[in-house]
PDB file of C-alpha atoms in Angstrom:
ATOM      1  CA  MET A  25     -10.389  -8.958  13.702  1.00  0.00           C
ATOM      2  CA  THR A  26      -6.677  -9.472  13.093  1.00  0.00           C
ATOM      3  CA  LYS A  27      -5.052 -11.199  10.444  1.00  0.00           C
ATOM      4  CA  VAL A  28      -1.566 -12.475  11.940  1.00  0.00           C
ATOM      5  CA  VAL A  29       1.174 -12.918   9.699  1.00  0.00           C
ATOM      6  CA  ASN A  30       4.360 -14.693  11.419  1.00  0.00           C
ATOM      7  CA  THR A  31       4.159 -12.936  14.688  1.00  0.00           C
ATOM      8  CA  ALA A  32       6.949 -13.931  16.729  1.00  0.00           C
ATOM      9  CA  GLY A  33       6.881 -15.401  20.117  1.00  0.00           C
ATOM     10  CA  LYS A  34       3.766 -16.179  21.996  1.00  0.00           C
ATOM     11  CA  LEU A  35       2.194 -12.922  23.782  1.00  0.00           C
ATOM     12  CA  SER A  36      -0.498 -13.007  26.306  1.00  0.00           C
ATOM     13  CA  PRO A  37      -3.717 -11.054  25.142  1.00  0.00           C
ATOM     14  CA  LEU A  38      -2.722  -8.095  27.322  1.00  0.00           C
ATOM     15  CA  GLU A  39       0.831  -7.835  25.596  1.00  0.00           C
ATOM     16  CA  PHE A  40      -0.845  -8.462  22.078  1.00  0.00           C
ATOM     17  CA  GLU A  41      -3.436  -5.564  22.600  1.00  0.00           C
ATOM     18  CA  SER A  42      -0.943  -3.365  23.971  1.00  0.00           C
ATOM     19  CA  HIS A  43       1.513  -3.826  21.348  1.00  0.00           C
ATOM     20  CA  LEU A  44      -1.229  -3.568  18.258  1.00  0.00           C
ATOM     21  CA  SER A  45      -2.352   0.081  20.282  1.00  0.00           C
ATOM     22  CA  VAL A  46       1.403   1.346  19.477  1.00  0.00           C
ATOM     23  CA  SER A  47       0.901   3.406  16.109  1.00  0.00           C
ATOM     24  CA  ARG A  48       3.712   5.813  16.302  1.00  0.00           C
ATOM     25  CA  TYR A  49       7.138   5.260  16.039  1.00  0.00           C
ATOM     26  CA  GLY A  50       9.007   8.612  16.894  1.00  0.00           C
ATOM     27  CA  LYS A  51       7.755  10.932  13.993  1.00  0.00           C
ATOM     28  CA  PHE A  52       6.103   8.017  11.978  1.00  0.00           C
ATOM     29  CA  VAL A  53       2.247   7.174  12.302  1.00  0.00           C
ATOM     30  CA  LEU A  54       0.948   3.905  11.225  1.00  0.00           C
ATOM     31  CA  THR A  55      -2.012   3.431   9.618  1.00  0.00           C
ATOM     32  CA  GLU A  56      -4.800   1.107  11.267  1.00  0.00           C
ATOM     33  CA  ALA A  57      -4.070  -1.786   9.117  1.00  0.00           C
ATOM     34  CA  VAL A  58      -0.614  -2.873   9.882  1.00  0.00           C
ATOM     35  CA  ARG A  59       1.632  -3.483  12.832  1.00  0.00           C
ATOM     36  CA  PRO A  60       5.239  -4.761  13.170  1.00  0.00           C
ATOM     37  CA  SER A  61       5.894  -7.944  15.044  1.00  0.00           C
ATOM     38  CA  PHE A  62       6.536  -7.384  18.880  1.00  0.00           C
ATOM     39  CA  ASP A  63      10.372  -8.007  18.782  1.00  0.00           C
ATOM     40  CA  LEU A  64      10.312  -4.765  16.230  1.00  0.00           C
ATOM     41  CA  LYS A  65      13.060  -6.403  14.129  1.00  0.00           C
ATOM     42  CA  VAL A  66      11.797  -3.620  11.479  1.00  0.00           C
ATOM     43  CA  VAL A  67      11.068  -0.328  13.248  1.00  0.00           C
ATOM     44  CA  PRO A  68       8.678   1.517  10.891  1.00  0.00           C
ATOM     45  CA  SER A  69       9.957   4.729   9.380  1.00  0.00           C
ATOM     46  CA  GLU A  70       9.564   7.249   6.397  1.00  0.00           C
ATOM     47  CA  GLY A  71      11.434   7.111   3.272  1.00  0.00           C
ATOM     48  CA  TYR A  72      12.044   5.367   0.033  1.00  0.00           C
ATOM     49  CA  ARG A  73      14.711   3.546  -1.821  1.00  0.00           C
ATOM     50  CA  HIS A  74      15.650   2.195  -5.415  1.00  0.00           C
ATOM     51  CA  ASP A  75      15.164  -1.303  -6.455  1.00  0.00           C
ATOM     52  CA  ARG A  76      14.873  -3.267  -9.530  1.00  0.00           C
ATOM     53  CA  TYR A  77      11.956  -5.649 -10.644  1.00  0.00           C
ATOM     54  CA  SER A  78      13.040  -8.609 -12.900  1.00  0.00           C
ATOM     55  CA  ASP A  79      10.182 -10.442 -15.101  1.00  0.00           C
ATOM     56  CA  GLU A  80      11.112 -14.266 -15.045  1.00  0.00           C
ATOM     57  CA  ASN A  81       8.874 -14.542 -18.315  1.00  0.00           C
ATOM     58  CA  THR A  82      10.195 -11.668 -20.173  1.00  0.00           C
ATOM     59  CA  GLY A  83      13.698 -11.127 -18.764  1.00  0.00           C
ATOM     60  CA  ALA A  84      12.832  -7.517 -18.366  1.00  0.00           C
ATOM     61  CA  SER A  85      14.407  -5.274 -15.659  1.00  0.00           C
ATOM     62  CA  ILE A  86      12.294  -2.308 -14.087  1.00  0.00           C
ATOM     63  CA  PRO A  87      13.378   0.533 -12.064  1.00  0.00           C
ATOM     64  CA  VAL A  88      11.250   0.722  -8.918  1.00  0.00           C
ATOM     65  CA  LEU A  89      10.664   2.997  -6.076  1.00  0.00           C
ATOM     66  CA  MET A  90       9.862   1.170  -2.470  1.00  0.00           C
ATOM     67  CA  ILE A  91       8.031   3.991  -0.537  1.00  0.00           C
ATOM     68  CA  SER A  92       7.031   4.090   3.312  1.00  0.00           C
ATOM     69  CA  VAL A  93       4.989   7.156   3.993  1.00  0.00           C
ATOM     70  CA  SER A  94       3.561   8.209   7.718  1.00  0.00           C
ATOM     71  CA  ALA A  95      -0.308   7.832   7.843  1.00  0.00           C
ATOM     72  CA  GLU A  96      -1.141  11.732   8.193  1.00  0.00           C
ATOM     73  CA  LYS A  97       0.004  12.039   4.428  1.00  0.00           C
ATOM     74  CA  ILE A  98      -0.178   8.556   2.786  1.00  0.00           C
ATOM     75  CA  PHE A  99      -3.381   9.010   0.833  1.00  0.00           C
ATOM     76  CA  ASP A 100      -2.446  12.405  -0.451  1.00  0.00           C
ATOM     77  CA  VAL A 101       0.942  10.815  -1.666  1.00  0.00           C
ATOM     78  CA  PHE A 102      -0.551   8.160  -3.606  1.00  0.00           C
ATOM     79  CA  LEU A 103      -2.959  10.267  -5.371  1.00  0.00           C
ATOM     80  CA  ASP A 104      -0.240  12.517  -6.457  1.00  0.00           C
ATOM     81  CA  LEU A 105       1.890   9.774  -7.589  1.00  0.00           C
ATOM     82  CA  LEU A 106      -0.827   8.720  -9.883  1.00  0.00           C
ATOM     83  CA  GLN A 107      -0.815  11.998 -11.866  1.00  0.00           C
ATOM     84  CA  PRO A 108       2.069  10.765 -14.295  1.00  0.00           C
ATOM     85  CA  LEU A 109      -0.074   7.847 -15.341  1.00  0.00           C
ATOM     86  CA  GLY A 110      -1.913  10.259 -17.530  1.00  0.00           C
ATOM     87  CA  GLY A 111      -5.643  11.005 -17.666  1.00  0.00           C
ATOM     88  CA  THR A 112      -6.744   7.227 -18.308  1.00  0.00           C
ATOM     89  CA  VAL A 113      -5.916   4.207 -16.444  1.00  0.00           C
ATOM     90  CA  ASP A 114      -6.101   0.512 -15.560  1.00  0.00           C
ATOM     91  CA  ALA A 115      -7.159  -0.166 -11.874  1.00  0.00           C
ATOM     92  CA  VAL A 116      -6.489  -3.655 -10.088  1.00  0.00           C
ATOM     93  CA  LEU A 117      -8.332  -4.022  -6.834  1.00  0.00           C
ATOM     94  CA  GLU A 118      -6.727  -6.356  -4.514  1.00  0.00           C
ATOM     95  CA  SER A 119      -8.362  -8.120  -1.602  1.00  0.00           C
ATOM     96  CA  SER A 120      -7.006 -11.164   0.809  1.00  0.00           C
ATOM     97  CA  HIS A 121     -10.302 -11.185   2.836  1.00  0.00           C
ATOM     98  CA  LEU A 122     -11.485 -14.690   3.925  1.00  0.00           C
ATOM     99  CA  ARG A 123      -8.485 -16.390   2.046  1.00  0.00           C
ATOM    100  CA  LYS A 124      -7.348 -19.488   3.435  1.00  0.00           C
ATOM    101  CA  ILE A 125      -3.977 -19.357   1.309  1.00  0.00           C
ATOM    102  CA  PRO A 126      -1.399 -16.696   1.192  1.00  0.00           C
ATOM    103  CA  GLY A 127      -2.230 -14.096  -1.890  1.00  0.00           C
ATOM    104  CA  HIS A 128      -4.822 -12.054  -2.741  1.00  0.00           C
ATOM    105  CA  LYS A 129      -7.779 -11.877  -5.110  1.00  0.00           C
ATOM    106  CA  ASP A 130      -7.721  -9.183  -8.147  1.00  0.00           C
ATOM    107  CA  VAL A 131     -10.399  -7.567  -9.822  1.00  0.00           C
ATOM    108  CA  ARG A 132      -9.130  -5.418 -12.680  1.00  0.00           C
ATOM    109  CA  ARG A 133     -11.024  -2.575 -14.515  1.00  0.00           C
ATOM    110  CA  GLU A 134      -9.564  -1.157 -17.533  1.00  0.00           C
ATOM    111  CA  GLN A 135      -9.462   1.995 -18.948  1.00  0.00           C
ATOM    112  CA  ILE A 136     -11.229   4.325 -16.378  1.00  0.00           C
ATOM    113  CA  ASP A 137     -10.605   8.021 -16.224  1.00  0.00           C
ATOM    114  CA  LEU A 138      -8.307   9.098 -13.564  1.00  0.00           C
ATOM    115  CA  PRO A 139     -10.385  11.809 -11.859  1.00  0.00           C
ATOM    116  CA  VAL A 140     -13.246   9.194 -11.858  1.00  0.00           C
ATOM    117  CA  LEU A 141     -11.238   6.846  -9.871  1.00  0.00           C
ATOM    118  CA  THR A 142      -9.734   9.233  -7.731  1.00  0.00           C
ATOM    119  CA  SER A 143     -12.969  10.472  -6.621  1.00  0.00           C
ATOM    120  CA  TYR A 144     -14.242   7.051  -5.688  1.00  0.00           C
ATOM    121  CA  LEU A 145     -10.951   6.604  -3.726  1.00  0.00           C
ATOM    122  CA  PHE A 146     -11.837   9.617  -1.945  1.00  0.00           C
ATOM    123  CA  ASP A 147     -15.037   8.235  -0.929  1.00  0.00           C
ATOM    124  CA  TYR A 148     -13.116   4.761   0.437  1.00  0.00           C
ATOM    125  CA  GLU A 149     -10.401   6.599   2.057  1.00  0.00           C
ATOM    126  CA  HIS A 150     -10.835   5.015   5.614  1.00  0.00           C
ATOM    127  CA  LEU A 151     -11.102   1.596   4.009  1.00  0.00           C
ATOM    128  CA  PHE A 152      -7.464   1.989   2.421  1.00  0.00           C
ATOM    129  CA  LEU A 153      -6.067   3.220   5.661  1.00  0.00           C
ATOM    130  CA  ALA A 154      -7.873   0.868   7.865  1.00  0.00           C
ATOM    131  CA  ASP A 155      -7.895  -2.161   6.216  1.00  0.00           C
ATOM    132  CA  GLY A 156      -4.987  -4.680   6.280  1.00  0.00           C
ATOM    133  CA  CYS A 157      -6.459  -6.951   3.534  1.00  0.00           C
ATOM    134  CA  VAL A 158      -6.993  -4.010   0.882  1.00  0.00           C
ATOM    135  CA  GLY A 159      -4.642  -3.016  -1.918  1.00  0.00           C
ATOM    136  CA  ILE A 160      -4.713  -1.202  -5.137  1.00  0.00           C
ATOM    137  CA  ALA A 161      -2.336  -1.058  -8.219  1.00  0.00           C
ATOM    138  CA  VAL A 162      -2.900   1.840 -10.821  1.00  0.00           C
ATOM    139  CA  LEU A 163      -1.493   1.628 -14.063  1.00  0.00           C
ATOM    140  CA  ASN A 164      -0.854   2.761 -17.686  1.00  0.00           C
ATOM    141  CA  PRO A 165       0.239   0.016 -19.923  1.00  0.00           C
ATOM    142  CA  ALA A 166       1.082   2.336 -22.691  1.00  0.00           C
ATOM    143  CA  ILE A 167       3.798   4.230 -20.837  1.00  0.00           C
ATOM    144  CA  PRO A 168       4.206   1.508 -19.048  1.00  0.00           C
ATOM    145  CA  ALA A 169       4.304   2.472 -15.535  1.00  0.00           C
ATOM    146  CA  GLU A 170       2.589   1.365 -12.174  1.00  0.00           C
ATOM    147  CA  VAL A 171       1.814   2.674  -8.641  1.00  0.00           C
ATOM    148  CA  GLN A 172       0.923   0.177  -6.315  1.00  0.00           C
ATOM    149  CA  TRP A 173      -0.339   0.694  -2.773  1.00  0.00           C
ATOM    150  CA  ASP A 174      -0.622  -2.474  -0.887  1.00  0.00           C
ATOM    151  CA  GLU A 175      -1.857  -4.329   2.149  1.00  0.00           C
ATOM    152  CA  HIS A 176       0.981  -3.131   4.222  1.00  0.00           C
ATOM    153  CA  LYS A 177       0.257   0.537   3.108  1.00  0.00           C
ATOM    154  CA  LEU A 178       3.518   0.633   1.282  1.00  0.00           C
ATOM    155  CA  ILE A 179       3.675   2.222  -1.987  1.00  0.00           C
ATOM    156  CA  THR A 180       5.482   0.617  -4.848  1.00  0.00           C
ATOM    157  CA  VAL A 181       6.161   2.501  -8.338  1.00  0.00           C
ATOM    158  CA  TYR A 182       7.445   0.750 -11.324  1.00  0.00           C
ATOM    159  CA  ALA A 183       8.581   2.906 -14.316  1.00  0.00           C
ATOM    160  CA  ASP A 184      11.346   3.269 -16.644  1.00  0.00           C
ATOM    161  CA  ASN A 185      11.447   7.068 -15.714  1.00  0.00           C
ATOM    162  CA  LEU A 186      11.061   7.375 -11.921  1.00  0.00           C
ATOM    163  CA  LYS A 187      12.100  11.394 -12.119  1.00  0.00           C
ATOM    164  CA  PRO A 188       8.442  12.489 -12.028  1.00  0.00           C
ATOM    165  CA  TYR A 189       7.582  10.087  -8.919  1.00  0.00           C
ATOM    166  CA  GLU A 190      10.575  11.321  -6.984  1.00  0.00           C
ATOM    167  CA  LYS A 191       9.743  14.853  -7.651  1.00  0.00           C
ATOM    168  CA  VAL A 192       6.362  14.115  -5.820  1.00  0.00           C
ATOM    169  CA  LEU A 193       8.327  12.305  -2.904  1.00  0.00           C
ATOM    170  CA  ARG A 194      10.419  15.683  -2.815  1.00  0.00           C
ATOM    171  CA  LYS A 195       7.262  17.574  -2.489  1.00  0.00           C
ATOM    172  CA  TYR A 196       6.309  15.870   0.772  1.00  0.00           C
ATOM    173  CA  ASN A 197       9.759  15.700   2.141  1.00  0.00           C
ATOM    174  CA  ILE A 198       9.946  12.074   2.113  1.00  0.00           C
ATOM    175  CA  PRO A 199      13.805  11.299   2.042  1.00  0.00           C
ATOM    176  CA  HIS A 200      15.781   9.012  -0.156  1.00  0.00           C
ATOM    177  CA  ARG A 201      17.067   6.322   2.265  1.00  0.00           C
ATOM    178  CA  GLN A 202      18.799   3.448   0.373  1.00  0.00           C
ATOM    179  CA  ASP A 203      19.064   1.370   3.371  1.00  0.00           C
ATOM    180  CA  ILE A 204      15.527   1.881   4.700  1.00  0.00           C
ATOM    181  CA  ARG A 205      14.007  -1.536   5.574  1.00  0.00           C
ATOM    182  CA  LEU A 206      10.319  -1.803   5.439  1.00  0.00           C
ATOM    183  CA  ILE A 207       7.627  -3.279   7.497  1.00  0.00           C
ATOM    184  CA  SER A 208       6.818  -6.016   5.210  1.00  0.00           C
ATOM    185  CA  GLU A 209      10.375  -7.349   5.546  1.00  0.00           C
ATOM    186  CA  ALA A 210       9.952  -8.831   8.866  1.00  0.00           C
ATOM    187  CA  GLU A 211       7.140 -10.549  10.649  1.00  0.00           C
ATOM    188  CA  HIS A 212       4.021  -8.243  10.844  1.00  0.00           C
ATOM    189  CA  VAL A 213       0.509  -8.069  11.752  1.00  0.00           C
ATOM    190  CA  HIS A 214      -2.401  -7.347   9.312  1.00  0.00           C
ATOM    191  CA  ILE A 215      -5.686  -5.856  11.038  1.00  0.00           C
ATOM    192  CA  THR A 216      -8.903  -6.017   9.299  1.00  0.00           C
ATOM    193  CA  ARG A 217     -12.570  -6.243  10.175  1.00  0.00           C
ATOM    194  CA  LYS A 218     -15.572  -8.196   8.906  1.00  0.00           C
ATOM    195  CA  GLU A 219     -17.228  -5.191   7.760  1.00  0.00           C
ATOM    196  CA  TYR A 220     -14.318  -4.204   5.648  1.00  0.00           C
ATOM    197  CA  ALA A 221     -15.137  -6.992   3.168  1.00  0.00           C
ATOM    198  CA  GLY A 222     -18.449  -5.611   2.530  1.00  0.00           C
ATOM    199  CA  GLN A 223     -17.077  -2.205   1.790  1.00  0.00           C
ATOM    200  CA  PHE A 224     -14.416  -3.724  -0.519  1.00  0.00           C
ATOM    201  CA  ASN A 225     -17.234  -5.478  -2.719  1.00  0.00           C
ATOM    202  CA  ALA A 226     -19.316  -2.423  -2.922  1.00  0.00           C
ATOM    203  CA  LEU A 227     -16.209  -0.313  -4.080  1.00  0.00           C
ATOM    204  CA  LYS A 228     -15.593  -3.291  -6.490  1.00  0.00           C
ATOM    205  CA  THR A 229     -18.985  -3.005  -7.907  1.00  0.00           C
ATOM    206  CA  LEU A 230     -18.889   0.688  -8.147  1.00  0.00           C
ATOM    207  CA  ILE A 231     -15.393   0.599 -10.242  1.00  0.00           C
ATOM    208  CA  CYS A 232     -16.335  -2.130 -12.313  1.00  0.00           C
ATOM    209  CA  ALA A 233     -20.087  -0.943 -13.261  1.00  0.00           C
ATOM    210  CA  GLU A 234     -18.834   2.679 -13.919  1.00  0.00           C
TER     211      GLU A 234
END
């Protein structure tokens, strides 16, 4: 099952399936969850850039890292980026399964031990790598800082002090490329399967009941 977002042009079924089968662009490997559009206005690649998030309600401006990581190491990178958040965190599970309108439903669990959360994520690693309708944000409001791994399988870090997170990226040889374009910034395709919605609900129950 695919969830198509602004796919350019009208493709034949054969062209569409052929495009979805392409998972590697140079050295960069995509997860199973997302594909660029057929016209490849953005060619997926690895790297990160600096940005800022402006809160319209408070007027606050927060430094941001926008990160694209090849599939074979993205799970490890995400887990390592959680370490600067501290031993106890809040987790927000995000799902757009069966949504008829844009956006996703969020389920929040406050004050969970990071090692416990990490163990659950290990159990559901395949879901996060394969499902284009699932994301997660992990945050510590006391710092404040947040690490989000979204439906596009991009990682975003929000924090006043980004140095600990950039240290993790250097560990994995992820280059700083201020001109990098991300797969979410052009037409793209999300991929999911019916069974993933059930797996997400199981994870949601597990984390919220812990």
